[in-house]
Structure formats: structure tokens, C-alpha cells
Short mmCIF file of C-alpha atoms in Angstrom, two decimals:
data_model
loop_
_atom_site.label_atom_id
_atom_site.label_comp_id
_atom_site.label_asym_id
_atom_site.label_seq_id
_atom_site.Cartn_x
_atom_site.Cartn_y
_atom_site.Cartn_z
CA UNK A 59 10.84 5.81 2.53
CA UNK A 60 9.06 8.57 0.62
CA UNK A 61 5.84 8.17 -1.38
CA UNK A 62 7.32 7.65 -4.88
CA UNK A 63 9.66 4.90 -3.68
CA UNK A 64 6.82 3.19 -1.81
CA UNK A 65 4.59 3.22 -4.90
CA UNK A 66 7.33 1.95 -7.19
CA UNK A 67 8.17 -0.85 -4.78
CA UNK A 68 4.49 -1.83 -4.58
CA UNK A 69 4.09 -2.00 -8.36
CA UNK A 70 7.34 -3.95 -8.70
CA UNK A 71 6.22 -6.40 -6.01
CA UNK A 72 2.96 -7.25 -7.79
CA UNK A 73 4.75 -7.61 -11.12
CA UNK A 74 7.10 -10.00 -9.34
CA UNK A 75 4.08 -11.98 -8.13
CA UNK A 76 2.90 -12.09 -11.73
CA UNK A 77 6.26 -13.49 -12.80
CA UNK A 78 6.08 -16.15 -10.06
CA UNK A 79 2.52 -17.05 -11.10
CA UNK A 80 3.62 -17.45 -14.72
CA UNK A 81 6.52 -19.66 -13.64
CA UNK A 82 4.09 -21.80 -11.64
CA UNK A 83 1.83 -22.25 -14.66
CA UNK A 84 -0.96 -19.97 -13.44
CA UNK A 85 -0.32 -16.95 -15.66
CA UNK A 86 -2.22 -13.78 -14.79
CA UNK A 87 -4.36 -12.26 -17.53
CA UNK A 88 -2.84 -8.91 -18.46
CA UNK A 89 -5.75 -6.92 -16.94
CA UNK A 90 -5.08 -8.59 -13.57
CA UNK A 91 -1.38 -7.80 -13.87
CA UNK A 92 -2.13 -4.16 -14.67
CA UNK A 93 -4.89 -3.67 -12.10
CA UNK A 94 -2.93 -5.48 -9.40
CA UNK A 95 0.22 -3.43 -10.03
CA UNK A 96 -1.73 -0.16 -9.80
CA UNK A 97 -3.66 -1.26 -6.70
CA UNK A 98 -0.44 -2.44 -5.04
CA UNK A 99 1.27 0.86 -5.91
CA UNK A 100 -1.58 2.72 -4.25
CA UNK A 101 -1.80 0.37 -1.27
CA UNK A 102 1.91 0.90 -0.67
CA UNK A 103 1.07 4.48 0.38
CA UNK A 104 -1.85 3.57 2.61
CA UNK A 105 0.03 2.74 5.85
CA UNK A 106 1.00 6.42 6.09
CA UNK A 107 -2.64 7.17 6.82
CA UNK A 108 -1.33 7.86 10.33
CA UNK A 109 0.82 10.79 9.15
CA UNK A 110 -0.68 14.22 8.42
CA UNK A 111 2.17 15.22 6.07
CA UNK A 112 2.09 12.07 3.95
CA UNK A 113 0.95 11.91 0.32
CA UNK A 114 -2.23 10.07 1.28
CA UNK A 115 -3.28 12.88 3.65
CA UNK A 116 -3.95 15.25 0.75
CA UNK A 117 -5.01 12.72 -1.89
CA UNK A 118 -8.75 13.18 -1.20
CA UNK A 119 -8.78 16.73 0.14
CA UNK A 120 -10.36 17.47 3.54
CA UNK A 121 -11.74 13.92 3.78
CA UNK A 122 -8.31 12.27 3.77
CA UNK A 123 -6.86 14.91 6.11
CA UNK A 124 -9.66 14.27 8.58
CA UNK A 125 -9.21 10.51 8.24
CA UNK A 126 -5.47 10.84 8.87
CA UNK A 127 -6.17 12.67 12.13
CA UNK A 128 -8.55 9.92 13.23
CA UNK A 129 -6.14 7.12 12.36
CA UNK A 130 -3.25 8.93 14.04
CA UNK A 131 -5.22 9.21 17.29
CA UNK A 132 -6.40 5.60 17.05
CA UNK A 133 -2.86 4.36 16.42
CA UNK A 134 -1.52 6.39 19.33
CA UNK A 135 -4.22 5.03 21.64
CA UNK A 136 -3.41 1.45 20.64
CA UNK A 137 0.30 2.12 21.15
CA UNK A 138 -0.19 3.51 24.65
CA UNK A 139 -2.51 0.69 25.69
CA UNK A 140 -0.26 -2.13 24.45
CA UNK A 141 3.31 -0.84 24.98
CA UNK A 142 5.67 -2.79 27.19
CA UNK A 143 8.29 -1.29 29.56
CA UNK A 144 10.95 -1.32 26.83
CA UNK A 145 8.87 0.64 24.33
CA UNK A 146 9.66 4.39 24.35
CA UNK A 147 7.11 7.07 25.14
CA UNK A 148 5.88 8.98 22.10
CA UNK A 149 3.49 11.79 21.23
CA UNK A 150 1.88 10.48 18.03
CA UNK A 151 0.81 7.32 16.25
CA UNK A 152 2.99 7.43 13.12
CA UNK A 153 4.68 4.11 12.32
CA UNK A 154 2.69 2.13 14.83
CA UNK A 155 -0.63 0.34 14.19
CA UNK A 156 -0.86 0.89 10.42
CA UNK A 157 2.72 -0.32 9.96
CA UNK A 158 2.13 -3.88 11.19
CA UNK A 159 1.46 -7.21 9.49
CA UNK A 160 -1.84 -7.50 11.35
CA UNK A 161 -3.12 -4.21 9.92
CA UNK A 162 -2.08 -5.29 6.42
CA UNK A 163 -3.96 -8.58 6.70
CA UNK A 164 -7.09 -7.00 8.18
CA UNK A 165 -7.24 -4.27 5.54
CA UNK A 166 -6.72 -6.79 2.75
CA UNK A 167 -9.33 -9.16 4.13
CA UNK A 168 -11.80 -6.32 4.60
CA UNK A 169 -11.27 -5.23 1.00
CA UNK A 170 -11.90 -8.75 -0.30
CA UNK A 171 -15.12 -9.02 1.70
CA UNK A 172 -16.24 -5.62 0.41
CA UNK A 173 -15.44 -6.61 -3.18
CA UNK A 174 -17.57 -9.77 -3.12
CA UNK A 175 -20.46 -8.36 -1.08
CA UNK A 176 -20.72 -4.86 -2.51
CA UNK A 177 -20.93 -5.77 -6.17
CA UNK A 178 -19.64 -3.71 -9.08
CA UNK A 179 -19.82 -0.36 -7.30
CA UNK A 180 -17.66 -1.65 -4.45
CA UNK A 181 -15.07 -2.84 -6.99
CA UNK A 182 -15.15 0.56 -8.67
CA UNK A 183 -14.62 2.35 -5.35
CA UNK A 184 -11.68 0.08 -4.46
CA UNK A 185 -10.11 0.69 -7.86
CA UNK A 186 -10.73 4.44 -7.71
CA UNK A 187 -9.21 4.92 -4.26
CA UNK A 188 -6.08 2.97 -5.07
CA UNK A 189 -5.67 4.47 -8.53
CA UNK A 190 -5.75 7.96 -7.01
CA UNK A 191 -3.00 6.91 -4.60
CA UNK A 192 -1.01 5.21 -7.38
CA UNK A 193 -1.14 8.34 -9.54
CA UNK A 194 -0.16 10.53 -6.60
CA UNK A 195 2.76 8.25 -5.82
CA UNK A 196 4.07 7.36 -9.28
CA UNK A 197 3.49 10.78 -10.86
CA UNK A 198 4.20 12.82 -7.77
CA UNK A 199 5.93 15.72 -9.55
CA UNK A 200 2.95 16.21 -11.86
CA UNK A 201 0.35 16.10 -9.07
CA UNK A 202 1.67 18.87 -6.83
CA UNK A 203 -0.86 21.56 -5.93
CA UNK A 204 -4.57 21.51 -5.22
CA UNK A 205 -5.42 22.43 -8.82
CA UNK A 206 -4.20 19.00 -9.92
CA UNK A 207 -6.41 17.06 -7.51
CA UNK A 208 -9.55 17.19 -9.64
CA UNK A 209 -7.61 16.00 -12.69
CA UNK A 210 -6.18 13.10 -10.68
CA UNK A 211 -9.66 12.13 -9.47
CA UNK A 212 -11.09 12.29 -13.00
CA UNK A 213 -8.22 10.21 -14.39
CA UNK A 214 -8.61 7.64 -11.60
CA UNK A 215 -12.39 7.43 -12.00
CA UNK A 216 -12.15 7.00 -15.76
CA UNK A 217 -9.39 4.40 -15.43
CA UNK A 218 -11.30 2.50 -12.74
CA UNK A 219 -14.38 2.31 -14.97
CA UNK A 220 -12.36 1.09 -17.96
CA UNK A 221 -10.33 -1.44 -15.98
CA UNK A 222 -13.42 -2.86 -14.27
CA UNK A 223 -15.11 -3.22 -17.65
CA UNK A 224 -12.13 -5.06 -19.08
CA UNK A 225 -11.83 -7.35 -16.04
CA UNK A 226 -15.51 -8.27 -16.27
CA UNK A 227 -15.11 -9.73 -19.74
CA UNK A 228 -14.78 -13.56 -19.81
CA UNK A 229 -11.19 -14.70 -19.48
CA UNK A 230 -9.86 -11.27 -18.54
CA UNK A 231 -9.35 -11.94 -14.88
CA UNK A 232 -12.31 -11.16 -12.63
CA UNK A 233 -12.23 -14.86 -11.70
CA UNK A 234 -8.47 -15.26 -12.15
CA UNK A 235 -7.87 -16.87 -8.76
CA UNK A 236 -11.28 -17.63 -7.27
CA UNK A 237 -13.80 -19.14 -9.68
CA UNK A 238 -16.78 -19.91 -7.44
CA UNK A 239 -19.89 -17.84 -8.21
CA UNK A 240 -19.83 -14.56 -6.29
CA UNK A 241 -16.11 -14.80 -5.50
CA UNK A 242 -14.76 -13.34 -8.75
CA UNK A 243 -13.09 -10.32 -7.12
CA UNK A 244 -11.97 -12.00 -3.92
CA UNK A 245 -8.35 -11.60 -5.09
CA UNK A 246 -8.50 -7.80 -4.86
CA UNK A 247 -7.34 -7.99 -1.24
CA UNK A 248 -4.05 -9.62 -2.21
CA UNK A 249 -2.32 -6.61 -3.82
CA UNK A 250 -3.52 -4.50 -0.87
CA UNK A 251 -1.92 -6.83 1.68
CA UNK A 252 1.24 -6.98 -0.42
CA UNK A 253 1.39 -3.21 -0.86
CA UNK A 254 1.08 -2.60 2.88
CA UNK A 255 3.76 -5.18 3.70
CA UNK A 256 6.12 -3.78 1.07
CA UNK A 257 5.63 -0.33 2.60
CA UNK A 258 6.52 -1.72 6.04
CA UNK A 259 9.62 -3.47 4.72
CA UNK A 260 10.71 -0.26 3.01
CA UNK A 261 10.30 1.71 6.24
CA UNK A 262 12.20 -1.00 8.12
CA UNK A 263 15.24 -0.18 5.99
CA UNK A 264 15.29 3.41 7.26
CA UNK A 265 16.88 4.76 10.42
CA UNK A 266 13.73 4.46 12.56
CA UNK A 267 12.88 0.87 11.62
CA UNK A 268 9.29 -0.43 11.58
CA UNK A 269 7.25 -2.46 14.12
CA UNK A 270 6.06 -4.94 11.50
CA UNK A 271 5.75 -7.84 13.96
CA UNK A 272 3.34 -6.21 16.43
CA UNK A 273 1.64 -7.53 18.55
CA UNK A 274 4.31 -10.24 18.88
CA UNK A 275 6.60 -9.18 21.77
CA UNK A 276 10.37 -9.19 21.37
CA UNK A 277 12.24 -8.92 24.65
CA UNK A 278 10.94 -5.96 26.64
CA UNK A 279 9.26 -4.43 23.60
CA UNK A 280 5.97 -5.10 21.85
CA UNK A 281 6.60 -2.38 19.24
CA UNK A 282 10.07 -3.58 18.29
CA UNK A 283 11.46 -1.50 15.36
CA UNK A 284 12.47 -4.26 12.94
CA UNK A 285 15.32 -3.39 10.60
CA UNK A 286 18.80 -4.33 9.36
CA UNK A 287 21.98 -3.48 11.28
CA UNK A 288 22.52 0.26 11.79
CA UNK A 289 25.15 0.80 9.06
CA UNK A 290 22.77 -0.68 6.46
CA UNK A 291 19.96 1.78 7.19
CA UNK A 292 19.35 5.11 5.47
CA UNK A 293 17.27 8.24 5.96
CA UNK A 294 14.01 8.64 4.07
CA UNK A 295 14.58 10.72 0.93
CA UNK A 296 18.34 10.19 0.95
CA UNK A 297 20.48 9.47 -2.11
CA UNK A 298 20.27 5.73 -1.38
CA UNK A 299 16.52 5.82 -1.88
CA UNK A 300 16.54 8.17 -4.88
CA UNK A 301 19.56 6.90 -6.81
CA UNK A 302 19.75 3.24 -5.85
CA UNK A 303 16.41 1.86 -4.70
CA UNK A 304 14.05 3.67 -7.06
CA UNK A 305 16.02 2.72 -10.21
CA UNK A 306 16.27 -0.82 -8.86
CA UNK A 307 12.49 -0.98 -8.38
CA UNK A 308 11.99 0.20 -11.98
CA UNK A 309 14.32 -2.46 -13.36
CA UNK A 310 12.86 -5.24 -11.20
CA UNK A 311 9.34 -4.18 -12.13
CA UNK A 312 10.17 -4.21 -15.82
CA UNK A 313 11.76 -7.64 -15.63
CA UNK A 314 8.89 -8.97 -13.53
CA UNK A 315 6.29 -7.61 -15.93
CA UNK A 316 8.05 -9.09 -18.93
CA UNK A 317 8.30 -12.47 -17.22
CA UNK A 318 4.65 -12.32 -16.12
CA UNK A 319 3.60 -11.75 -19.74
CA UNK A 320 5.92 -14.56 -20.92
CA UNK A 321 7.97 -12.09 -22.96
CA UNK A 322 11.16 -13.42 -21.39
#
């Protein structure tokens, strides 16, 4: 799928988690619902860090373009070193390492560790990075062109500062899930894991499929492209994505948000 659909699906997924939490009697404070939805929307773009033409490759200027090149080479090296006889030969690393459940878990766990060991500045950096990606994904038409990058960064930095300040207030959610001293922001890894997995599931619906299950081998393949039967797949950017899935994500996100806030 394309960037906007990925971001919408990520936000909708976290709002759905909020609805499930409310139904289970563990309602999220609204700042957690908001922050988690934005982080998840941004994290849903992150697996494309292996693709030079993806939204994330230009989100942070030369730094993100350089990082995309590194991740692409790393992913390709891992693919070549772990492929089985049934896996096809390829020339790049797109839709390999960063599109697996293992990558999602490791990135989420690493973020949680960073959040509880790095203090407030680490939380601000995590929020800033994912808010930039969320803005790029959700407001993609308004963020075209290099002249908009600085405005996006300023908006993300300001929003990260405000959201962190709100979360830090008692009862607003820093300790929503983990209450032990020093573990207040341990939950920040959850929307990142969810966003990455939602991205992978979205890509699995497309023609190429997605090797979500790596490194678990399936038959003669270790990089098995998981996906539905052929007739149920679509091409990225097709009318199915733009006219069916994106509106559906908006509706599901709205319903999930309302349920998470106990409005319905």
C-alpha cells in the first residue's frame, strides 16, 4: 500500500486498541489515545525504510535518505544470507527484513527501552520522529516539496513538546499501562509494534505479498510472501486502496475512537 493508506490504517488500529481497552475496563486516558494513534500512524510508514522512494526516505532530508540506503543494503544482505532454494533472487532489500514480525518486535522493544532509560528527551525524540512521519502520511498532499519540510518538523516538535507535557501530568497516561517507578513510558513501544505489523498486513494484501513470518520457513522458502488468494490482491495505489480501504480506515478509526472515549 501507499503511505497515506498505511498511516490511516495505523491510526485506526490504535484507536481500535483503545476501544478494546475501554471494553475490558482499562480505558485509555485521552492523551494516550491521541499520542498512540499518532505514533502508530507514523510507525506504519517505518517499514519502508528499506525503500529509497518511500515517504520516510525524504521525511528527514539527507539523513533519512542515507539511512534508507543503509537499511536497504542491510536487508539485502540478510536476505541473501538466509534465503532458501525456493526464494527468488533479487537485487534489493525492499519488503524483506523490515517487513517481518521479528523486526516489528525488536523495534518496539528497543523503543520501550529507550523511553525508560533515556528520560524525557528520549520520549520527546520518539514523539518527534513519529509525529513527522504521521504528518507526512496523513497530510501527504500538503507536505509535498522540500519547502514544507521545515514546517512539518516545527509542527512535529511543537506537538511532541505539548503532548509530552500533557502525558506527564498525573492521571493523563504516562503510567497508563506500567505503573512501577521508572516504567511510565514503557508502553510507547506498543503502538510502534502495532504500526509495523499493520503495515506488513497491508502490504500482504497487495500483489507482491509480504514475508511477515520470516525467519519461519514455509516449504522451500524462508521469505514466503504471505497474502490472500491471487484474485483478492490489488496493486498499491489502485482504486481498491483509494476508494475502498482508505474510507474504511477512516470510518473504523472514527468508531474506534468514539468507543475508546466511551462516546458510544
